[in-house]
Amino acid sequence: MNPEAASLRSELEALLRFETLLAEVSSRFIILPAERIDRAIDDALREVCEHLDLDGSALWEAQDSDWGSMLLTHIHRPVGGPAIPLSISAAREFPWCLSEVRSGGTIVVSSIETEVPRHAVVDREGFRRYGVKSVLDIPLSSVPDEPFGVLTFFTVQAER
């Protein structure tokens, strides 16, 4: 097998392993009693982070319609770093991110230092304060264009 074909095969196998993980994790929630959901979410965040070799993940819920306060409902962060508060003001600490997420946009930043827009100085400082080097923010919604929270994956040890 030539190197190009081997590389493609490796990528497809990795994708299949990840999709299998997502299917397994998703299927656990189908018959799960309500009292076990929080633990299952924690386990799912851990498994996805371990599979993708990420340093952490957090699940944030908007506490009001203007997202004045966001509550940290779940977190997986086995590595050290500055503490992440249980509640933040997204409008004050991450205004650019808030604007993107509220409009349904996904934030993909490999390097906080070079890829966060110049005008997002407050957000860049917030990422630095929490030790974040790379971040993926995915808006969560049950109705299109009306996100109610954010699923975040991040690295603190190295850019990804």
Tab-separated table of N, CA and C in Angstrom:
chain	number	residue	atom	x	y	z
A	1	MET	N	0.853	-1.171	0.000
A	1	MET	CA	0.000	0.000	0.000
A	1	MET	C	0.898	1.233	0.000
A	2	ASN	N	0.603	2.166	-0.891
A	2	ASN	CA	1.436	3.375	-0.965
A	2	ASN	C	1.152	4.282	0.233
A	3	PRO	N	2.069	5.212	0.533
A	3	PRO	CA	1.914	6.078	1.719
A	3	PRO	C	0.621	6.897	1.719
A	4	GLU	N	0.208	7.364	0.557
A	4	GLU	CA	-1.021	8.166	0.480
A	4	GLU	C	-2.240	7.317	0.833
A	5	ALA	N	-2.295	6.120	0.331
A	5	ALA	CA	-3.413	5.221	0.634
A	5	ALA	C	-3.384	4.819	2.111
A	6	ALA	N	-2.205	4.586	2.653
A	6	ALA	CA	-2.079	4.221	4.069
A	6	ALA	C	-2.559	5.362	4.962
A	7	SER	N	-2.226	6.592	4.584
A	7	SER	CA	-2.650	7.749	5.350
A	7	SER	C	-4.170	7.894	5.308
A	8	LEU	N	-4.746	7.723	4.135
A	8	LEU	CA	-6.197	7.804	3.990
A	8	LEU	C	-6.882	6.711	4.808
A	9	ARG	N	-6.338	5.515	4.748
A	9	ARG	CA	-6.910	4.404	5.527
A	9	ARG	C	-6.856	4.712	7.023
A	10	SER	N	-5.735	5.254	7.480
A	10	SER	CA	-5.572	5.603	8.887
A	10	SER	C	-6.598	6.661	9.317
A	11	GLU	N	-6.790	7.671	8.477
A	11	GLU	CA	-7.772	8.718	8.766
A	11	GLU	C	-9.187	8.143	8.836
A	12	LEU	N	-9.522	7.271	7.906
A	12	LEU	CA	-10.862	6.666	7.892
A	12	LEU	C	-11.073	5.774	9.111
A	13	GLU	N	-10.049	5.044	9.510
A	13	GLU	CA	-10.163	4.197	10.702
A	13	GLU	C	-10.347	5.051	11.956
A	14	ALA	N	-9.633	6.171	12.039
A	14	ALA	CA	-9.779	7.081	13.181
A	14	ALA	C	-11.185	7.671	13.204
A	15	LEU	N	-11.699	8.049	12.051
A	15	LEU	CA	-13.059	8.590	11.966
A	15	LEU	C	-14.087	7.541	12.390
A	16	LEU	N	-13.898	6.318	11.950
A	16	LEU	CA	-14.805	5.238	12.330
A	16	LEU	C	-14.770	4.999	13.845
A	17	ARG	N	-13.579	5.015	14.444
A	17	ARG	CA	-13.474	4.832	15.899
A	17	ARG	C	-14.204	5.950	16.635
A	18	PHE	N	-14.064	7.195	16.155
A	18	PHE	CA	-14.734	8.320	16.804
A	18	PHE	C	-16.246	8.227	16.637
A	19	GLU	N	-16.713	7.907	15.450
A	19	GLU	CA	-18.151	7.784	15.224
A	19	GLU	C	-18.738	6.637	16.044
A	20	THR	N	-17.970	5.573	16.223
A	20	THR	CA	-18.410	4.465	17.070
A	20	THR	C	-18.531	4.931	18.516
A	21	LEU	N	-17.545	5.698	18.985
A	21	LEU	CA	-17.607	6.249	20.342
A	21	LEU	C	-18.851	7.114	20.514
A	22	LEU	N	-19.110	8.011	19.558
A	22	LEU	CA	-20.295	8.879	19.657
A	22	LEU	C	-21.590	8.074	19.678
A	23	ALA	N	-21.658	7.026	18.877
A	23	ALA	CA	-22.858	6.186	18.864
A	23	ALA	C	-23.037	5.475	20.206
A	24	GLU	N	-21.935	4.972	20.758
A	24	GLU	CA	-22.012	4.294	22.056
A	24	GLU	C	-22.431	5.263	23.161
A	25	VAL	N	-21.818	6.436	23.177
A	25	VAL	CA	-22.149	7.437	24.195
A	25	VAL	C	-23.607	7.868	24.049
A	26	SER	N	-24.027	8.142	22.836
A	26	SER	CA	-25.408	8.586	22.604
A	26	SER	C	-26.417	7.527	23.021
A	27	SER	N	-26.125	6.278	22.726
A	27	SER	CA	-27.078	5.210	23.038
A	27	SER	C	-27.273	5.046	24.543
A	28	ARG	N	-26.283	5.395	25.340
A	28	ARG	CA	-26.410	5.280	26.797
A	28	ARG	C	-27.513	6.179	27.356
A	29	PHE	N	-27.766	7.306	26.692
A	29	PHE	CA	-28.730	8.270	27.203
A	29	PHE	C	-30.178	7.881	26.903
A	30	ILE	N	-30.390	6.925	26.023
A	30	ILE	CA	-31.747	6.571	25.598
A	30	ILE	C	-32.578	6.027	26.747
A	31	ILE	N	-32.031	5.145	27.550
A	31	ILE	CA	-32.808	4.503	28.618
A	31	ILE	C	-32.296	4.870	30.010
A	32	LEU	N	-31.582	5.967	30.095
A	32	LEU	CA	-30.946	6.347	31.354
A	32	LEU	C	-31.938	6.999	32.313
A	33	PRO	N	-31.986	6.530	33.561
A	33	PRO	CA	-32.846	7.191	34.559
A	33	PRO	C	-32.340	8.609	34.830
A	34	ALA	N	-33.233	9.505	35.146
A	34	ALA	CA	-32.899	10.924	35.337
A	34	ALA	C	-31.787	11.134	36.359
A	35	GLU	N	-31.771	10.345	37.419
A	35	GLU	CA	-30.773	10.550	38.468
A	35	GLU	C	-29.350	10.168	38.029
A	36	ARG	N	-29.213	9.531	36.876
A	36	ARG	CA	-27.879	9.136	36.406
A	36	ARG	C	-27.385	9.977	35.235
A	37	ILE	N	-28.172	10.948	34.799
A	37	ILE	CA	-27.807	11.743	33.626
A	37	ILE	C	-26.552	12.577	33.860
A	38	ASP	N	-26.443	13.260	34.998
A	38	ASP	CA	-25.268	14.100	35.254
A	38	ASP	C	-23.978	13.279	35.188
A	39	ARG	N	-23.976	12.122	35.805
A	39	ARG	CA	-22.791	11.258	35.786
A	39	ARG	C	-22.471	10.797	34.355
A	40	ALA	N	-23.518	10.488	33.593
A	40	ALA	CA	-23.322	10.051	32.210
A	40	ALA	C	-22.748	11.181	31.352
A	41	ILE	N	-23.169	12.412	31.592
A	41	ILE	CA	-22.613	13.555	30.865
A	41	ILE	C	-21.135	13.715	31.218
A	42	ASP	N	-20.812	13.624	32.509
A	42	ASP	CA	-19.403	13.708	32.925
A	42	ASP	C	-18.566	12.627	32.234
A	43	ASP	N	-19.084	11.409	32.212
A	43	ASP	CA	-18.364	10.302	31.571
A	43	ASP	C	-18.192	10.546	30.076
A	44	ALA	N	-19.230	11.061	29.430
A	44	ALA	CA	-19.159	11.322	27.990
A	44	ALA	C	-18.114	12.389	27.681
A	45	LEU	N	-18.083	13.468	28.473
A	45	LEU	CA	-17.076	14.511	28.259
A	45	LEU	C	-15.675	13.927	28.409
A	46	ARG	N	-15.477	13.107	29.432
A	46	ARG	CA	-14.170	12.484	29.660
A	46	ARG	C	-13.782	11.588	28.492
A	47	GLU	N	-14.704	10.739	28.043
A	47	GLU	CA	-14.394	9.811	26.957
A	47	GLU	C	-14.045	10.531	25.657
A	48	VAL	N	-14.793	11.570	25.322
A	48	VAL	CA	-14.510	12.315	24.092
A	48	VAL	C	-13.145	13.004	24.204
A	49	CYS	N	-12.865	13.616	25.356
A	49	CYS	CA	-11.568	14.275	25.545
A	49	CYS	C	-10.424	13.276	25.452
A	50	GLU	N	-10.576	12.125	26.073
A	50	GLU	CA	-9.523	11.111	26.014
A	50	GLU	C	-9.330	10.611	24.589
A	51	HIS	N	-10.422	10.390	23.883
A	51	HIS	CA	-10.333	9.886	22.513
A	51	HIS	C	-9.644	10.886	21.584
A	52	LEU	N	-9.937	12.169	21.761
A	52	LEU	CA	-9.375	13.204	20.889
A	52	LEU	C	-8.106	13.837	21.457
A	53	ASP	N	-7.660	13.350	22.609
A	53	ASP	CA	-6.460	13.866	23.272
A	53	ASP	C	-6.579	15.371	23.548
A	54	LEU	N	-7.712	15.744	24.146
A	54	LEU	CA	-7.956	17.133	24.535
A	54	LEU	C	-7.802	17.254	26.045
A	55	ASP	N	-7.476	18.445	26.508
A	55	ASP	CA	-7.240	18.652	27.936
A	55	ASP	C	-8.517	18.819	28.744
A	56	GLY	N	-9.588	19.244	28.105
A	56	GLY	CA	-10.805	19.433	28.883
A	56	GLY	C	-12.012	19.776	28.046
A	57	SER	N	-13.142	19.751	28.728
A	57	SER	CA	-14.415	20.084	28.112
A	57	SER	C	-15.330	20.649	29.192
A	58	ALA	N	-16.189	21.563	28.776
A	58	ALA	CA	-17.131	22.172	29.718
A	58	ALA	C	-18.480	22.344	29.034
A	59	LEU	N	-19.515	22.222	29.835
A	59	LEU	CA	-20.873	22.419	29.359
A	59	LEU	C	-21.445	23.615	30.109
A	60	TRP	N	-21.824	24.660	29.348
A	60	TRP	CA	-22.329	25.903	29.921
A	60	TRP	C	-23.784	26.090	29.550
A	61	GLU	N	-24.582	26.589	30.496
A	61	GLU	CA	-25.999	26.860	30.259
A	61	GLU	C	-26.282	28.335	30.496
A	62	ALA	N	-26.937	28.978	29.522
A	62	ALA	CA	-27.338	30.373	29.689
A	62	ALA	C	-28.407	30.440	30.772
A	63	GLN	N	-28.249	31.355	31.713
A	63	GLN	CA	-29.183	31.455	32.837
A	63	GLN	C	-30.332	32.418	32.591
A	64	ASP	N	-30.236	33.199	31.524
A	64	ASP	CA	-31.315	34.116	31.186
A	64	ASP	C	-31.265	34.373	29.686
A	65	SER	N	-32.269	35.031	29.167
A	65	SER	CA	-32.380	35.213	27.723
A	65	SER	C	-31.287	36.090	27.124
A	66	ASP	N	-30.702	36.981	27.919
A	66	ASP	CA	-29.636	37.826	27.365
A	66	ASP	C	-28.242	37.283	27.686
A	67	TRP	N	-28.188	36.073	28.247
A	67	TRP	CA	-26.934	35.391	28.543
A	67	TRP	C	-26.060	36.211	29.490
A	68	GLY	N	-26.682	37.001	30.345
A	68	GLY	CA	-25.930	37.791	31.306
A	68	GLY	C	-25.111	36.927	32.236
A	69	SER	N	-25.581	35.718	32.478
A	69	SER	CA	-24.863	34.793	33.340
A	69	SER	C	-24.917	33.406	32.710
A	70	MET	N	-23.764	32.750	32.706
A	70	MET	CA	-23.704	31.380	32.211
A	70	MET	C	-23.234	30.478	33.341
A	71	LEU	N	-23.942	29.379	33.532
A	71	LEU	CA	-23.660	28.445	34.604
A	71	LEU	C	-22.880	27.250	34.059
A	72	LEU	N	-21.792	26.907	34.718
A	72	LEU	CA	-21.011	25.730	34.378
A	72	LEU	C	-21.733	24.522	34.970
A	73	THR	N	-22.318	23.673	34.114
A	73	THR	CA	-23.082	22.534	34.611
A	73	THR	C	-22.251	21.268	34.705
A	74	HIS	N	-21.263	21.123	33.811
A	74	HIS	CA	-20.406	19.935	33.789
A	74	HIS	C	-19.028	20.333	33.282
A	75	ILE	N	-18.004	19.666	33.815
A	75	ILE	CA	-16.646	19.931	33.345
A	75	ILE	C	-15.797	18.676	33.472
A	76	HIS	N	-14.924	18.510	32.504
A	76	HIS	CA	-13.888	17.481	32.575
A	76	HIS	C	-12.571	18.217	32.360
A	77	ARG	N	-11.723	18.204	33.372
A	77	ARG	CA	-10.445	18.901	33.284
A	77	ARG	C	-9.438	18.209	34.213
A	78	PRO	N	-8.820	17.135	33.736
A	78	PRO	CA	-7.905	16.394	34.593
A	78	PRO	C	-6.558	17.074	34.798
A	79	VAL	N	-6.181	17.956	33.878
A	79	VAL	CA	-4.901	18.650	34.017
A	79	VAL	C	-5.091	19.919	34.832
A	80	GLY	N	-4.012	20.459	35.352
A	80	GLY	CA	-4.082	21.656	36.185
A	80	GLY	C	-4.409	22.905	35.397
A	81	GLY	N	-4.238	24.003	36.044
A	81	GLY	CA	-4.521	25.286	35.427
A	81	GLY	C	-5.392	26.115	36.345
A	82	PRO	N	-5.623	27.351	35.971
A	82	PRO	CA	-6.471	28.220	36.788
A	82	PRO	C	-7.876	27.636	36.939
A	83	ALA	N	-8.474	27.874	38.075
A	83	ALA	CA	-9.832	27.392	38.329
A	83	ALA	C	-10.820	28.057	37.378
A	84	ILE	N	-11.806	27.301	36.963
A	84	ILE	CA	-12.877	27.825	36.122
A	84	ILE	C	-14.071	28.083	37.039
A	85	PRO	N	-14.599	29.307	37.044
A	85	PRO	CA	-15.712	29.625	37.954
A	85	PRO	C	-16.991	28.885	37.570
A	86	LEU	N	-17.868	28.705	38.531
A	86	LEU	CA	-19.141	28.032	38.277
A	86	LEU	C	-20.103	28.894	37.477
A	87	SER	N	-19.886	30.197	37.487
A	87	SER	CA	-20.744	31.109	36.746
A	87	SER	C	-19.888	32.239	36.188
A	88	ILE	N	-20.167	32.627	34.942
A	88	ILE	CA	-19.454	33.759	34.345
A	88	ILE	C	-20.456	34.670	33.655
A	89	SER	N	-20.034	35.897	33.463
A	89	SER	CA	-20.789	36.820	32.630
A	89	SER	C	-20.147	36.776	31.250
A	90	ALA	N	-20.777	36.053	30.338
A	90	ALA	CA	-20.227	35.920	28.995
A	90	ALA	C	-20.138	37.281	28.309
A	91	ALA	N	-21.110	38.143	28.543
A	91	ALA	CA	-21.099	39.467	27.915
A	91	ALA	C	-19.895	40.290	28.364
A	92	ARG	N	-19.469	40.108	29.598
A	92	ARG	CA	-18.346	40.872	30.127
A	92	ARG	C	-16.999	40.191	29.840
A	93	GLU	N	-16.940	38.859	29.980
A	93	GLU	CA	-15.670	38.159	29.858
A	93	GLU	C	-15.355	37.638	28.456
A	94	PHE	N	-16.391	37.321	27.664
A	94	PHE	CA	-16.182	36.766	26.330
A	94	PHE	C	-17.201	37.340	25.338
A	95	PRO	N	-17.192	38.663	25.131
A	95	PRO	CA	-18.213	39.282	24.279
A	95	PRO	C	-18.189	38.803	22.824
A	96	TRP	N	-16.998	38.615	22.261
A	96	TRP	CA	-16.921	38.139	20.875
A	96	TRP	C	-17.473	36.722	20.770
A	97	CYS	N	-17.060	35.852	21.668
A	97	CYS	CA	-17.558	34.474	21.678
A	97	CYS	C	-19.072	34.448	21.839
A	98	LEU	N	-19.569	35.254	22.749
A	98	LEU	CA	-21.008	35.312	22.995
A	98	LEU	C	-21.754	35.701	21.722
A	99	SER	N	-21.267	36.715	21.033
A	99	SER	CA	-21.900	37.164	19.799
A	99	SER	C	-21.917	36.046	18.752
A	100	GLU	N	-20.804	35.358	18.607
A	100	GLU	CA	-20.710	34.271	17.628
A	100	GLU	C	-21.669	33.126	17.982
A	101	VAL	N	-21.637	32.700	19.224
A	101	VAL	CA	-22.436	31.562	19.661
A	101	VAL	C	-23.930	31.880	19.619
A	102	ARG	N	-24.305	33.075	20.042
A	102	ARG	CA	-25.729	33.440	20.035
A	102	ARG	C	-26.290	33.500	18.628
A	103	SER	N	-25.420	33.752	17.651
A	103	SER	CA	-25.881	33.759	16.259
A	103	SER	C	-25.775	32.361	15.638
A	104	GLY	N	-25.441	31.361	16.461
A	104	GLY	CA	-25.379	29.986	15.973
A	104	GLY	C	-24.035	29.575	15.421
A	105	GLY	N	-23.038	30.449	15.537
A	105	GLY	CA	-21.718	30.138	14.994
A	105	GLY	C	-20.888	29.270	15.924
A	106	THR	N	-20.118	28.388	15.335
A	106	THR	CA	-19.178	27.563	16.079
A	106	THR	C	-17.834	28.266	16.078
A	107	ILE	N	-17.177	28.288	17.210
A	107	ILE	CA	-15.868	28.938	17.328
A	107	ILE	C	-14.799	27.854	17.299
A	108	VAL	N	-13.890	27.965	16.350
A	108	VAL	CA	-12.780	27.023	16.217
A	108	VAL	C	-11.506	27.843	16.213
A	109	VAL	N	-10.724	27.740	17.285
A	109	VAL	CA	-9.496	28.527	17.417
A	109	VAL	C	-8.355	27.594	17.816
A	110	SER	N	-7.421	27.389	16.893
A	110	SER	CA	-6.255	26.545	17.175
A	110	SER	C	-5.245	27.267	18.050
A	111	SER	N	-5.144	28.580	17.855
A	111	SER	CA	-4.193	29.389	18.624
A	111	SER	C	-4.877	30.652	19.119
A	112	ILE	N	-5.003	30.738	20.436
A	112	ILE	CA	-5.619	31.928	21.028
A	112	ILE	C	-4.821	33.172	20.644
A	113	GLU	N	-3.530	33.043	20.582
A	113	GLU	CA	-2.661	34.198	20.314
A	113	GLU	C	-2.763	34.709	18.888
A	114	THR	N	-3.000	33.838	17.905
A	114	THR	CA	-2.971	34.290	16.512
A	114	THR	C	-4.317	34.237	15.793
A	115	GLU	N	-5.297	33.483	16.311
A	115	GLU	CA	-6.542	33.305	15.567
A	115	GLU	C	-7.760	34.024	16.149
A	116	VAL	N	-7.674	34.469	17.379
A	116	VAL	CA	-8.773	35.269	17.922
A	116	VAL	C	-8.699	36.635	17.235
A	117	PRO	N	-9.814	37.129	16.702
A	117	PRO	CA	-9.763	38.410	15.975
A	117	PRO	C	-9.162	39.539	16.808
A	118	ARG	N	-8.530	40.466	16.115
A	118	ARG	CA	-7.882	41.601	16.789
A	118	ARG	C	-8.839	42.359	17.709
A	119	HIS	N	-10.088	42.537	17.253
A	119	HIS	CA	-11.061	43.301	18.037
A	119	HIS	C	-11.556	42.537	19.272
A	120	ALA	N	-11.195	41.252	19.412
A	120	ALA	CA	-11.673	40.440	20.536
A	120	ALA	C	-10.635	40.394	21.661
A	121	VAL	N	-10.119	41.537	22.010
A	121	VAL	CA	-9.074	41.646	23.041
A	121	VAL	C	-9.561	41.085	24.383
A	122	VAL	N	-10.792	41.386	24.752
A	122	VAL	CA	-11.338	40.939	26.036
A	122	VAL	C	-11.404	39.409	26.070
A	123	ASP	N	-11.842	38.806	24.980
A	123	ASP	CA	-11.922	37.352	24.903
A	123	ASP	C	-10.531	36.722	25.010
A	124	ARG	N	-9.568	37.273	24.285
A	124	ARG	CA	-8.204	36.747	24.323
A	124	ARG	C	-7.672	36.771	25.752
A	125	GLU	N	-7.909	37.871	26.460
A	125	GLU	CA	-7.463	37.973	27.848
A	125	GLU	C	-8.184	36.957	28.738
A	126	GLY	N	-9.464	36.715	28.459
A	126	GLY	CA	-10.215	35.706	29.216
A	126	GLY	C	-9.647	34.314	29.013
A	127	PHE	N	-9.334	33.977	27.763
A	127	PHE	CA	-8.724	32.672	27.492
A	127	PHE	C	-7.388	32.548	28.220
A	128	ARG	N	-6.594	33.594	28.176
A	128	ARG	CA	-5.304	33.567	28.876
A	128	ARG	C	-5.498	33.378	30.380
A	129	ARG	N	-6.469	34.081	30.942
A	129	ARG	CA	-6.736	34.006	32.385
A	129	ARG	C	-7.042	32.568	32.816
A	130	TYR	N	-7.724	31.808	31.951
A	130	TYR	CA	-8.084	30.433	32.280
A	130	TYR	C	-7.089	29.418	31.712
A	131	GLY	N	-6.004	29.905	31.119
A	131	GLY	CA	-4.950	29.028	30.635
A	131	GLY	C	-5.257	28.303	29.335
A	132	VAL	N	-6.248	28.772	28.584
A	132	VAL	CA	-6.671	28.098	27.359
A	132	VAL	C	-5.743	28.457	26.199
A	133	LYS	N	-5.292	27.438	25.474
A	133	LYS	CA	-4.428	27.646	24.304
A	133	LYS	C	-5.199	27.471	22.990
A	134	SER	N	-6.132	26.509	22.964
A	134	SER	CA	-6.983	26.256	21.798
A	134	SER	C	-8.393	25.989	22.307
A	135	VAL	N	-9.391	26.315	21.471
A	135	VAL	CA	-10.772	26.150	21.930
A	135	VAL	C	-11.711	25.837	20.767
A	136	LEU	N	-12.724	25.053	21.087
A	136	LEU	CA	-13.826	24.768	20.174
A	136	LEU	C	-15.100	24.998	20.975
A	137	ASP	N	-15.913	25.969	20.570
A	137	ASP	CA	-17.187	26.266	21.223
A	137	ASP	C	-18.315	25.917	20.260
A	138	ILE	N	-19.211	25.049	20.711
A	138	ILE	CA	-20.328	24.603	19.888
A	138	ILE	C	-21.626	25.051	20.555
A	139	PRO	N	-22.412	25.898	19.877
A	139	PRO	CA	-23.683	26.323	20.475
A	139	PRO	C	-24.642	25.138	20.578
A	140	LEU	N	-25.388	25.100	21.661
A	140	LEU	CA	-26.374	24.042	21.872
A	140	LEU	C	-27.760	24.640	21.711
A	141	SER	N	-28.591	23.976	20.932
A	141	SER	CA	-29.949	24.484	20.754
A	141	SER	C	-30.893	23.339	20.442
A	142	SER	N	-32.146	23.533	20.804
A	142	SER	CA	-33.184	22.575	20.443
A	142	SER	C	-34.072	23.172	19.357
A	143	VAL	N	-33.968	24.464	19.178
A	143	VAL	CA	-34.699	25.189	18.144
A	143	VAL	C	-33.663	25.977	17.343
A	144	PRO	N	-33.703	25.901	16.015
A	144	PRO	CA	-32.712	26.648	15.231
A	144	PRO	C	-32.668	28.126	15.619
A	145	ASP	N	-31.467	28.646	15.670
A	145	ASP	CA	-31.212	30.062	15.963
A	145	ASP	C	-31.555	30.483	17.384
A	146	GLU	N	-31.780	29.544	18.278
A	146	GLU	CA	-32.054	29.880	19.673
A	146	GLU	C	-31.189	29.031	20.601
A	147	PRO	N	-29.872	29.262	20.614
A	147	PRO	CA	-29.023	28.452	21.496
A	147	PRO	C	-29.325	28.715	22.969
A	148	PHE	N	-29.166	27.665	23.782
A	148	PHE	CA	-29.408	27.782	25.219
A	148	PHE	C	-28.140	27.529	26.026
A	149	GLY	N	-27.065	27.184	25.345
A	149	GLY	CA	-25.817	26.904	26.039
A	149	GLY	C	-24.691	26.650	25.062
A	150	VAL	N	-23.558	26.235	25.625
A	150	VAL	CA	-22.358	26.020	24.822
A	150	VAL	C	-21.622	24.784	25.330
A	151	LEU	N	-21.180	23.961	24.387
A	151	LEU	CA	-20.291	22.847	24.691
A	151	LEU	C	-18.902	23.277	24.245
A	152	THR	N	-17.961	23.268	25.186
A	152	THR	CA	-16.606	23.740	24.915
A	152	THR	C	-15.601	22.610	25.071
A	153	PHE	N	-14.703	22.504	24.116
A	153	PHE	CA	-13.540	21.625	24.219
A	153	PHE	C	-12.328	22.531	24.173
A	154	PHE	N	-11.284	22.213	24.956
A	154	PHE	CA	-10.138	23.105	25.002
A	154	PHE	C	-8.848	22.364	25.330
A	155	THR	N	-7.752	23.052	25.040
A	155	THR	CA	-6.434	22.567	25.461
A	155	THR	C	-5.785	23.643	26.313
A	156	VAL	N	-4.978	23.211	27.270
A	156	VAL	CA	-4.230	24.143	28.110
A	156	VAL	C	-2.731	23.855	28.066
A	157	GLN	N	-2.367	22.668	27.602
A	157	GLN	CA	-0.959	22.308	27.572
A	157	GLN	C	-0.274	22.714	26.287
A	158	ALA	N	-0.977	22.617	25.170
A	158	ALA	CA	-0.388	22.947	23.871
A	158	ALA	C	-1.508	23.293	22.893
A	159	GLU	N	-1.153	24.048	21.873
A	159	GLU	CA	-2.139	24.389	20.836
A	159	GLU	C	-2.471	23.146	20.021
A	160	ARG	N	-3.726	23.104	19.541
A	160	ARG	CA	-4.178	21.984	18.688
A	160	ARG	C	-4.957	22.535	17.525
